Amino acid sequence: MAVFVALFLAVAGVAGALTATAESPEIALENPEIDAAQGDTIEAGGETFSVADISETEEGGGHGGAATTVVTGTLEREYTAETSETWANSSTVTVDDRQWRVEISGDDASEFTLVEVLDRQAILQADDAAENETVTLEDGEYVAVTDENGDRTLVPVDEYFPAPEERTHATGETLEYDGQTVTVDDVTTGGAVLVWETTETETVEVAQHSTVTLGDTDYVAHFPDASTLRMSSDIEAYEAQVTEIERFNQYSSGLSRVLVLSVLSSIMLAGMAFIPSRY
């Protein structure tokens, strides 16, 4: 029996030594196309990105459990995009903080006219001599005006209110609208199409060992520490490393089970040696 105890202890010793001395493989991207820190500018997938952020956070750890350190990053890219807006015929738009009515004439129109929409109520309220409401009679609409002698006179609205301003714009011309210069791209009987360029920002969130598509290229991302981002398009090499790590973990798990079973078997056999014999 002592021989079996010694054998199990020897097996346990070998398993323990192998477990203690084995070095776990780690992800290490070979010759990554991108090796950057926060604030760096990178070229990826034919586009230019900036590494806007690399941060480290703690996740989990509740109910006495161990917290996990998670590193993530953010890439940003600014690009120019064309924006368009259609002003429908007879619609009202705001230009220079004033209201205008869009007017388009003819079946083969190439221009449109902005006709100022007068704020009649504001004009009436600003005139102390005029009543705040117009007067409608059978022959038309009037503004009641009282002169300094107290005499009340009805003035036709076309004579009282100023002529609205008109602005005509043809295809290809530019105008100021909403704080930017826009171009009249097309005019039809239904409306006028305005186009302009805006600067947009594309944001890409990057997680540890995630696959990220930048432009037309797929990359695998790796954070070796909390300040460095590495990315490689050789995804097959990365997957081979993952397979190697999984194989190592299975190997280590098997050695651990052998170690535990060998120790338990040795203890059991040793204990059986002290059991009194009935014969």
CSV table of C-alpha atoms in Angstrom, one decimal:
chain,number,residue,atom,x,y,z
A,1,MET,CA,0.0,0.0,0.0
A,2,ALA,CA,2.9,2.3,0.8
A,3,VAL,CA,4.0,1.9,-2.8
A,4,PHE,CA,0.6,3.2,-4.1
A,5,VAL,CA,0.7,6.1,-1.7
A,6,ALA,CA,4.2,7.0,-3.0
A,7,LEU,CA,3.0,6.6,-6.6
A,8,PHE,CA,0.1,9.0,-6.1
A,9,LEU,CA,2.3,11.5,-4.3
A,10,ALA,CA,4.8,11.4,-7.1
A,11,VAL,CA,2.0,11.9,-9.7
A,12,ALA,CA,0.7,14.8,-7.6
A,13,GLY,CA,4.1,16.3,-7.4
A,14,VAL,CA,4.6,16.2,-11.1
A,15,ALA,CA,1.2,17.7,-11.8
A,16,GLY,CA,1.8,20.4,-9.2
A,17,ALA,CA,5.2,21.2,-10.7
A,18,LEU,CA,3.8,21.4,-14.2
A,19,THR,CA,0.9,23.6,-13.1
A,20,ALA,CA,3.2,26.0,-11.2
A,21,THR,CA,5.8,26.4,-13.9
A,22,ALA,CA,3.6,26.5,-16.9
A,23,GLU,CA,3.3,30.0,-18.4
A,24,SER,CA,0.0,31.0,-19.7
A,25,PRO,CA,0.1,32.4,-23.3
A,26,GLU,CA,-1.2,35.9,-23.8
A,27,ILE,CA,-2.7,37.9,-26.7
A,28,ALA,CA,0.2,39.7,-28.5
A,29,LEU,CA,-0.6,41.1,-31.9
A,30,GLU,CA,2.3,40.6,-34.2
A,31,ASN,CA,3.2,43.7,-36.2
A,32,PRO,CA,-0.1,45.5,-35.7
A,33,GLU,CA,-1.0,48.2,-38.3
A,34,ILE,CA,-2.0,50.5,-35.4
A,35,ASP,CA,-0.1,51.1,-32.2
A,36,ALA,CA,-1.4,54.3,-30.7
A,37,ALA,CA,-2.1,56.3,-27.5
A,38,GLN,CA,-4.9,58.7,-26.6
A,39,GLY,CA,-4.7,61.8,-28.7
A,40,ASP,CA,-2.9,60.1,-31.6
A,41,THR,CA,-4.1,60.2,-35.2
A,42,ILE,CA,-4.2,57.0,-37.1
A,43,GLU,CA,-4.9,55.8,-40.7
A,44,ALA,CA,-7.2,52.8,-40.9
A,45,GLY,CA,-9.3,51.5,-43.7
A,46,GLY,CA,-8.5,54.4,-45.9
A,47,GLU,CA,-9.8,56.9,-43.4
A,48,THR,CA,-8.2,59.2,-40.8
A,49,PHE,CA,-9.3,58.7,-37.2
A,50,SER,CA,-8.2,60.2,-33.9
A,51,VAL,CA,-7.9,58.2,-30.7
A,52,ALA,CA,-10.3,60.3,-28.7
A,53,ASP,CA,-10.2,58.2,-25.5
A,54,ILE,CA,-8.7,55.2,-23.8
A,55,SER,CA,-10.1,54.6,-20.4
A,56,GLU,CA,-10.1,51.9,-17.7
A,57,THR,CA,-13.1,51.1,-15.5
A,58,GLU,CA,-14.0,48.5,-12.9
A,59,GLU,CA,-17.0,46.2,-13.5
A,60,GLY,CA,-18.6,43.8,-11.1
A,61,GLY,CA,-17.3,43.3,-7.6
A,62,GLY,CA,-20.7,43.3,-6.0
A,63,HIS,CA,-21.7,41.0,-3.1
A,64,GLY,CA,-18.1,40.3,-2.3
A,65,GLY,CA,-17.1,39.3,-5.8
A,66,ALA,CA,-13.9,40.3,-7.4
A,67,ALA,CA,-14.0,43.4,-9.7
A,68,THR,CA,-12.9,43.1,-13.3
A,69,THR,CA,-10.8,45.8,-15.0
A,70,VAL,CA,-12.1,46.7,-18.4
A,71,VAL,CA,-10.3,48.9,-20.9
A,72,THR,CA,-12.2,50.6,-23.8
A,73,GLY,CA,-11.4,53.2,-26.4
A,74,THR,CA,-13.1,55.7,-28.6
A,75,LEU,CA,-12.2,56.6,-32.2
A,76,GLU,CA,-13.5,59.7,-33.9
A,77,ARG,CA,-13.5,60.8,-37.6
A,78,GLU,CA,-14.8,64.1,-39.0
A,79,TYR,CA,-16.1,64.1,-42.5
A,80,THR,CA,-18.0,66.4,-44.9
A,81,ALA,CA,-21.6,65.5,-45.7
A,82,GLU,CA,-24.0,67.1,-48.1
A,83,THR,CA,-27.3,68.2,-46.6
A,84,SER,CA,-30.3,69.3,-48.6
A,85,GLU,CA,-33.7,70.9,-47.8
A,86,THR,CA,-36.7,71.5,-50.1
A,87,TRP,CA,-38.7,74.6,-49.9
A,88,ALA,CA,-42.2,73.7,-51.2
A,89,ASN,CA,-44.0,76.2,-53.4
A,90,SER,CA,-46.3,78.5,-51.4
A,91,SER,CA,-44.6,77.3,-48.1
A,92,THR,CA,-43.3,79.7,-45.5
A,93,VAL,CA,-39.6,79.8,-44.5
A,94,THR,CA,-37.5,81.8,-42.1
A,95,VAL,CA,-34.5,83.7,-43.5
A,96,ASP,CA,-32.7,86.5,-41.7
A,97,ASP,CA,-35.1,86.1,-38.8
A,98,ARG,CA,-38.0,87.1,-41.0
A,99,GLN,CA,-40.8,85.0,-42.6
A,100,TRP,CA,-41.0,84.6,-46.3
A,101,ARG,CA,-43.4,82.9,-48.7
A,102,VAL,CA,-41.9,80.8,-51.5
A,103,GLU,CA,-43.3,81.5,-54.9
A,104,ILE,CA,-42.5,79.6,-58.1
A,105,SER,CA,-44.1,80.5,-61.4
A,106,GLY,CA,-44.3,78.6,-64.7
A,107,ASP,CA,-44.0,75.0,-65.7
A,108,ASP,CA,-40.3,75.2,-66.5
A,109,ALA,CA,-39.1,77.2,-63.6
A,110,SER,CA,-35.4,77.8,-62.9
A,111,GLU,CA,-35.8,80.4,-60.1
A,112,PHE,CA,-38.0,81.1,-57.1
A,113,THR,CA,-39.0,84.3,-55.3
A,114,LEU,CA,-39.1,84.9,-51.6
A,115,VAL,CA,-41.9,87.3,-50.7
A,116,GLU,CA,-41.7,88.8,-47.3
A,117,VAL,CA,-44.6,87.9,-45.0
A,118,LEU,CA,-45.4,91.1,-43.2
A,119,ASP,CA,-46.1,90.9,-39.5
A,120,ARG,CA,-49.2,93.1,-39.7
A,121,GLN,CA,-50.0,92.8,-36.0
A,122,ALA,CA,-46.6,94.0,-35.0
A,123,ILE,CA,-46.9,97.0,-37.4
A,124,LEU,CA,-50.3,98.0,-36.0
A,125,GLN,CA,-49.2,97.7,-32.4
A,126,ALA,CA,-46.2,99.9,-33.1
A,127,ASP,CA,-48.4,102.6,-34.5
A,128,ASP,CA,-50.1,104.5,-31.7
A,129,ALA,CA,-52.5,106.1,-34.2
A,130,ALA,CA,-53.8,102.9,-35.6
A,131,GLU,CA,-56.2,100.4,-34.1
A,132,ASN,CA,-54.7,96.9,-33.4
A,133,GLU,CA,-57.2,95.2,-35.7
A,134,THR,CA,-58.0,95.8,-39.3
A,135,VAL,CA,-61.6,96.6,-40.4
A,136,THR,CA,-63.2,94.4,-43.1
A,137,LEU,CA,-66.0,96.0,-45.1
A,138,GLU,CA,-67.8,94.9,-48.2
A,139,ASP,CA,-65.4,96.7,-50.5
A,140,GLY,CA,-62.2,95.6,-48.8
A,141,GLU,CA,-60.0,95.6,-45.7
A,142,TYR,CA,-58.9,98.8,-43.9
A,143,VAL,CA,-56.8,100.1,-41.1
A,144,ALA,CA,-58.5,102.5,-38.8
A,145,VAL,CA,-56.2,105.5,-38.1
A,146,THR,CA,-57.0,108.4,-35.7
A,147,ASP,CA,-55.2,111.7,-36.3
A,148,GLU,CA,-54.1,114.2,-33.8
A,149,ASN,CA,-57.5,115.9,-34.0
A,150,GLY,CA,-59.3,112.8,-33.1
A,151,ASP,CA,-60.6,112.2,-36.6
A,152,ARG,CA,-60.9,108.5,-37.5
A,153,THR,CA,-59.9,107.5,-41.1
A,154,LEU,CA,-60.1,104.2,-42.8
A,155,VAL,CA,-57.0,103.5,-44.9
A,156,PRO,CA,-56.9,100.6,-47.3
A,157,VAL,CA,-54.4,97.9,-46.2
A,158,ASP,CA,-52.5,98.1,-49.5
A,159,GLU,CA,-51.8,101.8,-48.8
A,160,TYR,CA,-51.1,101.5,-45.1
A,161,PHE,CA,-48.8,98.5,-45.0
A,162,PRO,CA,-45.4,98.8,-46.8
A,163,ALA,CA,-44.9,96.7,-49.9
A,164,PRO,CA,-43.3,93.3,-49.0
A,165,GLU,CA,-39.7,92.8,-49.9
A,166,GLU,CA,-39.0,90.3,-52.7
A,167,ARG,CA,-35.8,88.3,-53.3
A,168,THR,CA,-35.4,86.1,-56.4
A,169,HIS,CA,-32.8,83.3,-56.5
A,170,ALA,CA,-32.0,81.1,-59.6
A,171,THR,CA,-30.4,77.7,-59.9
A,172,GLY,CA,-26.7,77.8,-59.0
A,173,GLU,CA,-27.0,80.9,-56.9
A,174,THR,CA,-26.1,81.1,-53.2
A,175,LEU,CA,-27.8,82.7,-50.2
A,176,GLU,CA,-27.4,82.8,-46.5
A,177,TYR,CA,-29.7,80.5,-44.6
A,178,ASP,CA,-29.6,79.3,-41.0
A,179,GLY,CA,-26.1,80.6,-40.4
A,180,GLN,CA,-24.6,79.0,-43.5
A,181,THR,CA,-24.1,79.6,-47.2
A,182,VAL,CA,-26.5,77.3,-49.2
A,183,THR,CA,-26.7,76.7,-53.0
A,184,VAL,CA,-29.9,76.5,-55.0
A,185,ASP,CA,-29.4,73.1,-56.5
A,186,ASP,CA,-32.7,72.7,-58.4
A,187,VAL,CA,-36.0,74.4,-58.9
A,188,THR,CA,-39.2,72.8,-60.1
A,189,THR,CA,-42.9,73.8,-60.0
A,190,GLY,CA,-43.2,71.9,-56.7
A,191,GLY,CA,-40.3,73.5,-54.8
A,192,ALA,CA,-36.7,74.6,-54.6
A,193,VAL,CA,-33.9,72.3,-53.4
A,194,LEU,CA,-31.1,73.9,-51.4
A,195,VAL,CA,-27.9,72.0,-50.6
A,196,TRP,CA,-24.9,72.7,-48.3
A,197,GLU,CA,-22.0,70.9,-46.7
A,198,THR,CA,-21.9,70.1,-43.0
A,199,THR,CA,-19.1,68.6,-40.9
A,200,GLU,CA,-20.2,65.3,-39.2
A,201,THR,CA,-18.4,63.2,-36.6
A,202,GLU,CA,-18.3,59.4,-36.7
A,203,THR,CA,-17.7,57.8,-33.4
A,204,VAL,CA,-16.4,54.2,-33.1
A,205,GLU,CA,-16.4,52.4,-29.7
A,206,VAL,CA,-13.6,49.9,-29.3
A,207,ALA,CA,-13.7,47.1,-26.7
A,208,GLN,CA,-11.0,44.7,-25.7
A,209,HIS,CA,-10.5,42.0,-28.3
A,210,SER,CA,-13.4,43.2,-30.4
A,211,THR,CA,-13.6,43.2,-34.2
A,212,VAL,CA,-14.0,46.8,-35.5
A,213,THR,CA,-14.7,47.7,-39.1
A,214,LEU,CA,-13.0,51.0,-40.2
A,215,GLY,CA,-13.6,52.0,-43.8
A,216,ASP,CA,-13.6,48.7,-45.7
A,217,THR,CA,-11.2,46.8,-43.4
A,218,ASP,CA,-11.9,44.6,-40.3
A,219,TYR,CA,-9.5,44.9,-37.4
A,220,VAL,CA,-9.1,43.1,-34.1
A,221,ALA,CA,-8.4,45.5,-31.1
A,222,HIS,CA,-6.1,44.8,-28.2
A,223,PHE,CA,-5.3,47.0,-25.2
A,224,PRO,CA,-2.0,45.7,-23.7
A,225,ASP,CA,-2.4,48.4,-21.0
A,226,ALA,CA,-4.7,51.3,-20.1
A,227,SER,CA,-2.9,53.8,-22.4
A,228,THR,CA,-2.2,51.8,-25.6
A,229,LEU,CA,-4.4,50.6,-28.4
A,230,ARG,CA,-3.2,48.1,-30.9
A,231,MET,CA,-5.2,46.9,-33.9
A,232,SER,CA,-4.4,44.3,-36.6
A,233,SER,CA,-6.2,43.2,-39.7
A,234,ASP,CA,-4.6,39.7,-39.3
A,235,ILE,CA,-7.6,38.3,-37.5
A,236,GLU,CA,-6.6,34.7,-38.3
A,237,ALA,CA,-3.4,35.1,-36.2
A,238,TYR,CA,-5.4,36.5,-33.4
A,239,GLU,CA,-7.9,33.6,-33.5
A,240,ALA,CA,-5.0,31.2,-33.5
A,241,GLN,CA,-3.7,32.8,-30.2
A,242,VAL,CA,-7.2,32.5,-28.7
A,243,THR,CA,-7.3,28.8,-29.6
A,244,GLU,CA,-3.8,28.3,-28.0
A,245,ILE,CA,-5.0,30.0,-24.8
A,246,GLU,CA,-8.1,27.8,-24.6
A,247,ARG,CA,-6.0,24.7,-25.1
A,248,PHE,CA,-3.6,25.8,-22.4
A,249,ASN,CA,-6.5,26.4,-20.0
A,250,GLN,CA,-7.9,23.0,-20.7
A,251,TYR,CA,-4.4,21.5,-20.1
A,252,SER,CA,-4.0,23.4,-16.8
A,253,SER,CA,-7.5,22.4,-15.7
A,254,GLY,CA,-6.7,18.7,-16.3
A,255,LEU,CA,-3.5,18.9,-14.4
A,256,SER,CA,-5.3,20.6,-11.4
A,257,ARG,CA,-7.8,17.7,-11.4
A,258,VAL,CA,-5.0,15.2,-11.5
A,259,LEU,CA,-3.3,17.0,-8.6
A,260,VAL,CA,-6.4,17.0,-6.4
A,261,LEU,CA,-7.3,13.4,-7.1
A,262,SER,CA,-3.8,12.2,-6.5
A,263,VAL,CA,-3.6,13.9,-3.1
A,264,LEU,CA,-7.0,12.7,-2.1
A,265,SER,CA,-6.1,9.1,-3.2
A,266,SER,CA,-2.9,9.3,-1.2
A,267,ILE,CA,-4.7,10.4,1.9
A,268,MET,CA,-7.3,7.7,1.5
A,269,LEU,CA,-4.8,5.0,1.1
A,270,ALA,CA,-2.7,6.2,4.0
A,271,GLY,CA,-5.8,6.2,6.2
A,272,MET,CA,-6.7,2.7,5.1
A,273,ALA,CA,-3.3,1.5,6.5
A,274,PHE,CA,-4.4,2.4,10.0
A,275,ILE,CA,-7.7,0.5,9.9
A,276,PRO,CA,-7.4,-2.6,12.2
A,277,SER,CA,-7.5,-5.9,10.5
A,278,ARG,CA,-10.2,-8.3,11.5
A,279,TYR,CA,-7.9,-11.2,10.9
